[in-house]
mmCIF file of C-alpha atoms and ligand atoms in Angstrom:
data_model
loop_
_atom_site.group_PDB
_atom_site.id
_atom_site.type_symbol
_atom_site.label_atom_id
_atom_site.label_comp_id
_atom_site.label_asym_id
_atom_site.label_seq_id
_atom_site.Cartn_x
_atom_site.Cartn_y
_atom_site.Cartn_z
ATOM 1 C CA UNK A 265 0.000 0.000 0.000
ATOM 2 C CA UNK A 266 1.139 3.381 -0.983
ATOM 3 C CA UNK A 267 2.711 5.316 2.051
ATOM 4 C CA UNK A 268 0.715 8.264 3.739
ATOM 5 C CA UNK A 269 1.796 11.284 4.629
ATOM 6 C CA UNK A 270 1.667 11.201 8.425
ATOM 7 C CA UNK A 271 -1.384 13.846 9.482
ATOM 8 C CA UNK A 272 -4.022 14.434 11.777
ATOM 9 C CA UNK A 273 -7.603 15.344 12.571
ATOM 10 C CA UNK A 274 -9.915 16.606 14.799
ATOM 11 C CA UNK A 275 -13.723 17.418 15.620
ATOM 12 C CA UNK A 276 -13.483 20.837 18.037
ATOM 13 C CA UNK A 277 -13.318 24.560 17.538
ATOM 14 C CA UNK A 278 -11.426 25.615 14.809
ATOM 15 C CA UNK A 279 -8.957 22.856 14.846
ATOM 16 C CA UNK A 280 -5.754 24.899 16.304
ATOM 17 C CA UNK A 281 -5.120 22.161 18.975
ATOM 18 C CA UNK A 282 -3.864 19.937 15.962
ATOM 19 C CA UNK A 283 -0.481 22.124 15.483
ATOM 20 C CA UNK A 284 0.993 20.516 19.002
ATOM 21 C CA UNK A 285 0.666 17.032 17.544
ATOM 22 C CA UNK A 286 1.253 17.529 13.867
ATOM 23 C CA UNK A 287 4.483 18.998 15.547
ATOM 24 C CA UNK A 288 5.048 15.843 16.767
ATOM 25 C CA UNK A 289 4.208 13.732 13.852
ATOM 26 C CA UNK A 290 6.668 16.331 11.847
ATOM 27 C CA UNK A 291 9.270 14.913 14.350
ATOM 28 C CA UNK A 292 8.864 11.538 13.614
ATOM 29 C CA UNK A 293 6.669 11.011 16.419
ATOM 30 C CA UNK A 294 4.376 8.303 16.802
ATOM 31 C CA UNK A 295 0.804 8.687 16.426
ATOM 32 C CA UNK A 296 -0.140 7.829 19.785
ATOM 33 C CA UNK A 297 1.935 10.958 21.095
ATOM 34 C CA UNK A 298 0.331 13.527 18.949
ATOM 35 C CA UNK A 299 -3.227 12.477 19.596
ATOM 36 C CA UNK A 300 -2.547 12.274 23.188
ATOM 37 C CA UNK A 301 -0.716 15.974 23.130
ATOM 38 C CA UNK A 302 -3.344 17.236 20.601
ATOM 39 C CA UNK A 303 -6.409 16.373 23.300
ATOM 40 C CA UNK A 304 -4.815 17.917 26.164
ATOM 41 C CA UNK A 305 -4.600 20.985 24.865
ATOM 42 C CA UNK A 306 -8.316 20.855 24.573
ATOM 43 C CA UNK A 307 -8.699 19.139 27.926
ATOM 44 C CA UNK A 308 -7.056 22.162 29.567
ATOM 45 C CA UNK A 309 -8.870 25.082 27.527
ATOM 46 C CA UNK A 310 -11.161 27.000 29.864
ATOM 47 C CA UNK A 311 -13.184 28.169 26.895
ATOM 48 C CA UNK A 312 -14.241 24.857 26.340
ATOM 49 C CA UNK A 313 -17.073 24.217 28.389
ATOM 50 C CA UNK A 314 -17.752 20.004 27.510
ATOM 51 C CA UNK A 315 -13.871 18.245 27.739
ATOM 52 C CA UNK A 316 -11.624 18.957 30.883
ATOM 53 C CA UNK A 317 -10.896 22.224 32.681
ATOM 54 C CA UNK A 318 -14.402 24.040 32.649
ATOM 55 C CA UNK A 319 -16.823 20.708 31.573
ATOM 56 C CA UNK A 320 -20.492 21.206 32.490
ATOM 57 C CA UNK A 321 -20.646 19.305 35.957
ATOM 58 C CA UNK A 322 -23.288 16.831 36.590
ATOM 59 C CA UNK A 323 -26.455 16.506 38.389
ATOM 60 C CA UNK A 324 -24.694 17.181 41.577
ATOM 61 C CA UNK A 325 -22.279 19.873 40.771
ATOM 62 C CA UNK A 326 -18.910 17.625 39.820
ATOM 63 C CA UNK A 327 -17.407 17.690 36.956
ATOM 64 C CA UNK A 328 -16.935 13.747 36.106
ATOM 65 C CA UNK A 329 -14.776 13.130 32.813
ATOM 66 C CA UNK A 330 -14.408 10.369 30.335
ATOM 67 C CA UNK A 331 -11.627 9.778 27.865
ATOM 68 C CA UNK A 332 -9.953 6.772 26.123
ATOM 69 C CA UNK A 333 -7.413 5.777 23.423
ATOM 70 C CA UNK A 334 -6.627 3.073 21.380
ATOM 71 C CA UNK A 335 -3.809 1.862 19.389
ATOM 72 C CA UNK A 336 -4.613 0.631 15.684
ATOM 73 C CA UNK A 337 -0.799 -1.278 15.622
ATOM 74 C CA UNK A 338 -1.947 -3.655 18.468
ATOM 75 C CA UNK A 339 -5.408 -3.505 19.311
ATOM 76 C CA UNK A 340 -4.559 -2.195 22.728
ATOM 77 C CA UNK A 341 -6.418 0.162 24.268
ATOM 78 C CA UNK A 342 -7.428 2.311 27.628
ATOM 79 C CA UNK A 343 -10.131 4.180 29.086
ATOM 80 C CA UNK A 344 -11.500 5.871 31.812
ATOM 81 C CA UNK A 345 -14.677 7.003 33.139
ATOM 82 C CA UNK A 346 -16.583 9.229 35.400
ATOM 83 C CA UNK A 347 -13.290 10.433 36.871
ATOM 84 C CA UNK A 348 -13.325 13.741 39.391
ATOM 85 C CA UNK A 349 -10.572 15.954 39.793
ATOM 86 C CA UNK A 350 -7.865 15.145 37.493
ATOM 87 C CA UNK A 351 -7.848 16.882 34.322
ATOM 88 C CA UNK A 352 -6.056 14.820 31.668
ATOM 89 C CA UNK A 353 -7.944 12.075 31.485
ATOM 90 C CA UNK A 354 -6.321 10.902 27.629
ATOM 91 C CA UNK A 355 -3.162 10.744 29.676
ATOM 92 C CA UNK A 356 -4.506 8.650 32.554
ATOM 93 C CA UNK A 357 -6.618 6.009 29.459
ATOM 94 C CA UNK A 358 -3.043 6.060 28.075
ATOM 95 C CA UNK A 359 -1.530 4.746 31.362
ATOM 96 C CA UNK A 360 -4.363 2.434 31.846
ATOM 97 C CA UNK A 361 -3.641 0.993 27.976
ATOM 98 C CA UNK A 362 0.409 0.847 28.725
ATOM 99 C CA UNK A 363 0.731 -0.050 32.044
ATOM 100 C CA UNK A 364 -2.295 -1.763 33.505
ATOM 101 C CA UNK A 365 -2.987 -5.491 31.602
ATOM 102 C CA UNK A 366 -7.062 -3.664 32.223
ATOM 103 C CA UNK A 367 -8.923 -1.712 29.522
ATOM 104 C CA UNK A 368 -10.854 0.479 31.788
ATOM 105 C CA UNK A 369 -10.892 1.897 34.820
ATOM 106 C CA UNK A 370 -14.089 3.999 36.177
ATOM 107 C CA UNK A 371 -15.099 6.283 39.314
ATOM 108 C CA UNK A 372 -12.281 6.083 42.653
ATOM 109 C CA UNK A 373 -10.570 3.098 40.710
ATOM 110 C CA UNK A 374 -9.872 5.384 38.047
ATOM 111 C CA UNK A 375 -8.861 8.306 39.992
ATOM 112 C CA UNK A 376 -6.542 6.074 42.660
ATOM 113 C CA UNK A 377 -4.704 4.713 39.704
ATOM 114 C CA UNK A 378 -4.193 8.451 38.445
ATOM 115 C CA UNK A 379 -2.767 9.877 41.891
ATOM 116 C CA UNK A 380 -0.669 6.369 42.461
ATOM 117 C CA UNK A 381 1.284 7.347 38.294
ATOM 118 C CA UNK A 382 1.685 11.020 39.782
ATOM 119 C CA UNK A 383 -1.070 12.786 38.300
ATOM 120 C CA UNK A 384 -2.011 15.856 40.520
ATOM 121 C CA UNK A 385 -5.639 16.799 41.632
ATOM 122 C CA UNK A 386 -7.008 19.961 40.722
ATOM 123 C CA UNK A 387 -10.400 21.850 40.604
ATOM 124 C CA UNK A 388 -12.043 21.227 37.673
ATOM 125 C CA UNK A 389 -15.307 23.346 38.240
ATOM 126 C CA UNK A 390 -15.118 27.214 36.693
ATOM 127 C CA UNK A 391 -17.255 29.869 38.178
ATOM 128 C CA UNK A 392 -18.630 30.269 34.554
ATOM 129 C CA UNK A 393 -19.463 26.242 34.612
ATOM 130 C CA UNK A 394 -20.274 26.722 38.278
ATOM 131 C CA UNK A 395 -23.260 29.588 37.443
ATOM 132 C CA UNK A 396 -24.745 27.137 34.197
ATOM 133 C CA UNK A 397 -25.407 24.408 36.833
ATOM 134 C CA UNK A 398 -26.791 26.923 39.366
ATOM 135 C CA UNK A 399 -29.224 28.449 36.242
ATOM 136 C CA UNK A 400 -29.904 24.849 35.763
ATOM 137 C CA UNK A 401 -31.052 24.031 38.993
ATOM 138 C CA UNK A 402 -33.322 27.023 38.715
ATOM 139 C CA UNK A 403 -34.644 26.126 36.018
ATOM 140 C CA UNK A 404 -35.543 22.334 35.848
ATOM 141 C CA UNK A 405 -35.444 21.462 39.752
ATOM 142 C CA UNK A 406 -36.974 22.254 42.687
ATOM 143 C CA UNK A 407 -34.607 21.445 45.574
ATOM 144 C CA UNK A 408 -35.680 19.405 48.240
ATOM 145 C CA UNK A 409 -37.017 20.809 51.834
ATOM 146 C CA UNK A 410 -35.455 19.192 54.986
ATOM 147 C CA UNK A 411 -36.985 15.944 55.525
ATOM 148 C CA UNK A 412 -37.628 15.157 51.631
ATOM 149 C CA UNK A 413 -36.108 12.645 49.312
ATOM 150 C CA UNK A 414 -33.485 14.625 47.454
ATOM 151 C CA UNK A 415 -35.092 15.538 43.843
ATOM 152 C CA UNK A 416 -32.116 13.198 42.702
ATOM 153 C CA UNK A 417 -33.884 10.149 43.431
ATOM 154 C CA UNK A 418 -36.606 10.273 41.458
ATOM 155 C CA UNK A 419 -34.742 11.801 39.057
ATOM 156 C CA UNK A 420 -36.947 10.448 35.491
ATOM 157 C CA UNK A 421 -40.531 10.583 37.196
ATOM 158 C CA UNK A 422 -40.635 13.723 39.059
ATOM 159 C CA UNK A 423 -38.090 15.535 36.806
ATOM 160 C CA UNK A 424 -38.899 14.110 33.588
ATOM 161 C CA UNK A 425 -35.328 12.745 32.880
ATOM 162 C CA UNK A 426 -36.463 11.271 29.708
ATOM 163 C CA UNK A 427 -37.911 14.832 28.266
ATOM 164 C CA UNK A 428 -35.753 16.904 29.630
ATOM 165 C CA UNK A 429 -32.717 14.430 27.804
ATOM 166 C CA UNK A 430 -34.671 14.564 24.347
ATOM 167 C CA UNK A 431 -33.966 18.315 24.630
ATOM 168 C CA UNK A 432 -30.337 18.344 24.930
ATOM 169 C CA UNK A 433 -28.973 20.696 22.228
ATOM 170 C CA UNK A 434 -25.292 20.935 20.849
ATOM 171 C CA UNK A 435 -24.734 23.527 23.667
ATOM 172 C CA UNK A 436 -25.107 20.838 26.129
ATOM 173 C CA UNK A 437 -23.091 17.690 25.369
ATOM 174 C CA UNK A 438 -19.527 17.876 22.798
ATOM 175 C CA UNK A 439 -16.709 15.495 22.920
ATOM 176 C CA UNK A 440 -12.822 16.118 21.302
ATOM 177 C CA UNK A 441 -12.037 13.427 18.816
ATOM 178 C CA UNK A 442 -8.725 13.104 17.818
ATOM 179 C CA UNK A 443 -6.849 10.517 15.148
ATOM 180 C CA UNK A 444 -3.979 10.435 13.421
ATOM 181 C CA UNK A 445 -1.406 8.308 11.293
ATOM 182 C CA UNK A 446 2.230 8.444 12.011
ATOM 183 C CA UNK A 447 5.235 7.978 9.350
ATOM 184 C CA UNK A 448 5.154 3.890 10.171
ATOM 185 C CA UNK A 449 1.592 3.699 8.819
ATOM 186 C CA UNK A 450 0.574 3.003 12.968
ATOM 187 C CA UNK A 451 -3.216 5.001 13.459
ATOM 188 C CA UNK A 452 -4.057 6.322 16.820
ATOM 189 C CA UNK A 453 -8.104 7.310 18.433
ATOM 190 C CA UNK A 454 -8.510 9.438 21.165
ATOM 191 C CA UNK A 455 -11.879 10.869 22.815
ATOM 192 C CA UNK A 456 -12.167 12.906 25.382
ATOM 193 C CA UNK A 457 -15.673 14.239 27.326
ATOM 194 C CA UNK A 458 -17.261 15.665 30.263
ATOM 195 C CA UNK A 459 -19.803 13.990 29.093
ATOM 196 C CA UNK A 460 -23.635 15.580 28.558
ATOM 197 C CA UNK A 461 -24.383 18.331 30.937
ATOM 198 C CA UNK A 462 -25.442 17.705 33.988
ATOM 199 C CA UNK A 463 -25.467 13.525 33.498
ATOM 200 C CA UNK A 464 -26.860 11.394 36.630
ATOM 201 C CA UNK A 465 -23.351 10.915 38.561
ATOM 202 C CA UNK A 466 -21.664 8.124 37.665
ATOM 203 C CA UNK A 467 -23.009 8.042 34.124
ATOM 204 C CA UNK A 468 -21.039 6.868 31.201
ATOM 205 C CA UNK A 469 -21.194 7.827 27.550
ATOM 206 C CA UNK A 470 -20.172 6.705 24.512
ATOM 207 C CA UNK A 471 -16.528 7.936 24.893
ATOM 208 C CA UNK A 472 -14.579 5.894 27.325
ATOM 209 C CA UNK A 473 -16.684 2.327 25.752
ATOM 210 C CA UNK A 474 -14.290 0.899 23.096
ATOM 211 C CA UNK A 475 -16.251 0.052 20.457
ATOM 212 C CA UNK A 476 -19.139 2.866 21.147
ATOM 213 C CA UNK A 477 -17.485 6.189 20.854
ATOM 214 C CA UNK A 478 -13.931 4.976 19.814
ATOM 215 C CA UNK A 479 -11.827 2.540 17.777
ATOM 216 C CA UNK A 480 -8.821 1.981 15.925
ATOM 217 C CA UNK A 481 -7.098 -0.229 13.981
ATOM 218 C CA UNK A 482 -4.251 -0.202 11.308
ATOM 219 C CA UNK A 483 -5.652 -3.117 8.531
ATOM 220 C CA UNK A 484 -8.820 -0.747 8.119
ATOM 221 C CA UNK A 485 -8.994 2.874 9.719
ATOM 222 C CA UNK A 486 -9.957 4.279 13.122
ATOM 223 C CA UNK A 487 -13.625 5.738 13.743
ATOM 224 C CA UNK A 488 -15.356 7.928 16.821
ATOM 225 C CA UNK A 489 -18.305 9.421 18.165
ATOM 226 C CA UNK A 490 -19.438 12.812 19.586
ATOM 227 C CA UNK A 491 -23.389 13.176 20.448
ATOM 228 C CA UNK A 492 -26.187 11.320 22.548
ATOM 229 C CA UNK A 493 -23.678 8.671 23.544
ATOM 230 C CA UNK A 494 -25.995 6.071 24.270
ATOM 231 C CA UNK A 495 -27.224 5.485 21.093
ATOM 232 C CA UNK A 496 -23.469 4.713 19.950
ATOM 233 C CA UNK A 497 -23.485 2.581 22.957
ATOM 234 C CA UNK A 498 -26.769 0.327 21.185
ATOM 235 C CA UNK A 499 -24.858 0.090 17.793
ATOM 236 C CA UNK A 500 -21.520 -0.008 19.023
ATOM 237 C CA UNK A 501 -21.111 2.524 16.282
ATOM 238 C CA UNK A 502 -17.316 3.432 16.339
ATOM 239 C CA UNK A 503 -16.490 -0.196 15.838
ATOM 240 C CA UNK A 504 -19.680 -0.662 13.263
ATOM 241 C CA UNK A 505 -17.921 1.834 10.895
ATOM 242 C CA UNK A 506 -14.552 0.355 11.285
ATOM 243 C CA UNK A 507 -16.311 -3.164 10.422
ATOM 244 C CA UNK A 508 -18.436 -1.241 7.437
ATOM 245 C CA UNK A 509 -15.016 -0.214 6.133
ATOM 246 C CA UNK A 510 -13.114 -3.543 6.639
ATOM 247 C CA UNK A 511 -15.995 -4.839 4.533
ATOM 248 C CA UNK A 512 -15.437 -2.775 1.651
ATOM 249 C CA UNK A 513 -17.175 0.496 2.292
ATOM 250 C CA UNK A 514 -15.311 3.629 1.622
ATOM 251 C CA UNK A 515 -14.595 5.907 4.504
ATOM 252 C CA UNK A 516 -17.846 8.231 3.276
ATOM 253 C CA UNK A 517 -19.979 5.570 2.885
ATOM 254 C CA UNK A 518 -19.413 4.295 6.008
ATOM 255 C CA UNK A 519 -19.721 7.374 7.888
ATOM 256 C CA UNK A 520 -23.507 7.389 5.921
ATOM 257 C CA UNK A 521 -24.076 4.082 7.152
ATOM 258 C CA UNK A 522 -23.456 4.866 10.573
ATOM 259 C CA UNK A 523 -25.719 8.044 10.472
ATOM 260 C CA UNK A 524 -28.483 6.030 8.955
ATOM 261 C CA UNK A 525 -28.429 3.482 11.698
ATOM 262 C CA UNK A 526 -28.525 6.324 14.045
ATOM 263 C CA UNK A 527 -31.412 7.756 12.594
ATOM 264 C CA UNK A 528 -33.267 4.263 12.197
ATOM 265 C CA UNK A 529 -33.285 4.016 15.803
ATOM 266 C CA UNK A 530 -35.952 7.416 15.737
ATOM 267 C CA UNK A 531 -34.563 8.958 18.337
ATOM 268 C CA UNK A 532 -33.587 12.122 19.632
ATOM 269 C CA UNK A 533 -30.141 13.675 20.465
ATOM 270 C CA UNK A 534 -28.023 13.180 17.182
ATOM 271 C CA UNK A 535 -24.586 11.529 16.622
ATOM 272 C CA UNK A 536 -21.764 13.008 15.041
ATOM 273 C CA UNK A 537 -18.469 10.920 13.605
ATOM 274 C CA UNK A 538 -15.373 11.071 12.430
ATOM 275 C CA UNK A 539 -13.278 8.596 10.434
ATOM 276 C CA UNK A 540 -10.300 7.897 8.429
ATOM 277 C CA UNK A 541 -9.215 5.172 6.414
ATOM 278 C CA UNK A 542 -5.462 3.103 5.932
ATOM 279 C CA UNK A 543 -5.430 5.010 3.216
ATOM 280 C CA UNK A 544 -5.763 8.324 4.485
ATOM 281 C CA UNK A 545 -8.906 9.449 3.637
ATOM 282 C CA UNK A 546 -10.851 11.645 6.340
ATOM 283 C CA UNK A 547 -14.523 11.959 6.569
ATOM 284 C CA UNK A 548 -16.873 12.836 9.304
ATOM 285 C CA UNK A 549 -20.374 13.091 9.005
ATOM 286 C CA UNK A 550 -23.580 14.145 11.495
ATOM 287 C CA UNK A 551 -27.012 13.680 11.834
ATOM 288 C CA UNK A 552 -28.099 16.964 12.785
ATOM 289 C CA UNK A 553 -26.088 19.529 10.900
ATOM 290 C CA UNK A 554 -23.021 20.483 8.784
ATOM 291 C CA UNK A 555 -20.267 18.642 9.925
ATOM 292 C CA UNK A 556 -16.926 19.606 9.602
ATOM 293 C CA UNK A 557 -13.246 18.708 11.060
ATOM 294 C CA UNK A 558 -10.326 19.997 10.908
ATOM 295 C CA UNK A 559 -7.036 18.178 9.128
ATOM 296 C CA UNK A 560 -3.472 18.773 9.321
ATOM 297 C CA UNK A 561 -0.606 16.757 7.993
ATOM 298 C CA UNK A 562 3.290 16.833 8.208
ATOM 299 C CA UNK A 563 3.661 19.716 5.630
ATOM 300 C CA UNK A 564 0.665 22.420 7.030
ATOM 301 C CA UNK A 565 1.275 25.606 7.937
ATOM 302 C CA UNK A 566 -2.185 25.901 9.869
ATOM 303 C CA UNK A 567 -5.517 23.033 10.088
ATOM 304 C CA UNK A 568 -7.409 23.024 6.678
ATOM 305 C CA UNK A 569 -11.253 22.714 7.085
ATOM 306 C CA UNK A 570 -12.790 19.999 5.655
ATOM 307 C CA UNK A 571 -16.308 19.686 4.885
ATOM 308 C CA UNK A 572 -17.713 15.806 6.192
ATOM 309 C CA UNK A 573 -21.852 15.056 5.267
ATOM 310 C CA UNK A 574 -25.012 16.027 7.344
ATOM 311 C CA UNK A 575 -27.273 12.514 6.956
ATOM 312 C CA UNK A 576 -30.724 13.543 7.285
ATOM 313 C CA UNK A 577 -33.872 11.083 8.796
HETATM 314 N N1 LIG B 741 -20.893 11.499 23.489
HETATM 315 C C1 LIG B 741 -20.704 12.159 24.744
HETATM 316 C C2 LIG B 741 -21.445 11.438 25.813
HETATM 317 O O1 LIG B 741 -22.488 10.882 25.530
HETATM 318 C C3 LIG B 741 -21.126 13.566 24.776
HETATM 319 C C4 LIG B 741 -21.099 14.295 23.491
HETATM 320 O O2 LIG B 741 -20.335 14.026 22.630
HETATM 321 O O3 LIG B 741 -21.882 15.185 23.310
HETATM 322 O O4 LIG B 741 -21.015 11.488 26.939
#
């Protein structure tokens, strides 16, 4: 197979968080290393308000994160979910994939295994994320008086979990997806998520499931997810468009595929997915508008746009 020019890609803002790992790639550096350096820069931007520093928190006020990685060479792979207080999460998933013989690790697990590699433990919670779960509260609960069962607990009847879910817009849920291919042909996923606003504690998306919002691997291409994460949960989509491509579909068509299943399941939310081939081809397509990334390779100056498909119902 013809070699590719080492490159990578990316889902969020206007794609400037690429330059750290097509740096890296420009080196000579793996793939692994510039999707992990890539994602942390978005993990620690306090403008973005649904990975990392600044995430929406959940139902209780905590920002809980998700993130994992896989490698396309070996079919390794980390994650970890619901995870308070520790920032780079794509760091810790990486830790969990190279030194742990686990795949994930979730909740006080997760966040032991981060302090005992060294990570530190910071506040994750901005004032500005802080005041959108207070306006929130406001809004959609009525706090309980002394005595009461906290409004928590019957969380879908009495707060109409189910409705209130259905209404989610792009403002409230977003997830970094990262992938790239490194001079030895090796391709790299990473996700990383706080997850939909103000989730039930303890709640797990798409992102940190292999197979749901993320996977890799070198004979075919690498695929993830941003969006309502539980319907790439019920189609294991990340892994479905991998399998769409190792059966002959082109990157595009697959990405179509995916989006069609999505929107054969009639429900509401929308999915959003990115994907490249062995080949190098980059695609990413959504089910409820444009969709875009953003692409940069060995020899660019700054990310290029690139225009993916919006697969209507
Ligand atoms: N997929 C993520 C989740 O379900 C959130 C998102 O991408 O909007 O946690």
């Amino acid at each position: 197979m013809a070699k590719v020019k080492p490159f990578i890609i990316g889902t969020r803002n206007s794609g400037e968080f690429l330059c750290a790992g097509a740096e890296i790639l420009r080196g000579g550096g793996s793939a692994i290393d510039a999707v992990e350096a890539s994602t942390k820069l978005v993990e620690a931007n306090p403008k973005d308000d649904s990975v990392g520093y600044a995430g929406i928190p959940n139902l209780l006020g905590k920002v809980e994160l998700d993130a994992s990685i896989m490698d396309g060479k070996t079919l390794k792979t980390g994650a970890v979910g619901a995870v308070k207080g520790y920032l780079h999460v794509i760091s810790i998933a990486r830790m969990v994939m190279e030194k742990t013989p686990h795949v994930m690790l979730v909740g006080s697990g997760a966040e032991l295994f981060a302090k005992s590699m060294g990570f530190k433990k910071q506040n994750l919670l901005t004032k500005d994320a802080k005041e959108k779960y207070q306006s929130f509260l406001k809004r959609y609960a009525d706090l309980p008086k002394e005595g009461e069962k906290p409004w928590y607990v019957n969380y879908d009847v009495d707060f109409g979990l189910r409705d209130w879910y259905d209404k989610l817009t792009d403002k409230q849920h977003g997830t970094v997806n990262i992938m790239a291919i490194d001079a030895k042909g090796n391709i790299c996923s990473g996700v990383s998520t706080s997850g939909t606003a103000f989730k039930f504690p303890g709640r797990l998306g798409d992102s940190p499931i292999i197979g749901a919002g993320n996977y890799c691997d070198n004979r075919f291409g690498a695929a993830a997810c941003t969006g309502r994460g539980e319907l790439a949960i019920r189609l294991s989509l990340a892994r479905s468009l991998v399998s769409y491509m190792k059966n002959g579909l082109s990157v595009r068509e697959a990405c179509f595929r995916g989006m069609k299943d999505i929107n054969e399941l009639h429900e509401k939310g929308g999915m959003n997915c990115l994907a490249i081939d062995n080949k190098g081809n980059t695609m990413s397509a959504s089910t409820s508008r444009e969709s875009v990334h953003w692409y940069m390779d060995v020899d660019s100056k700054q990310p290029e746009q690139r225009t993916g498909i919006w697969v209507k119902e």
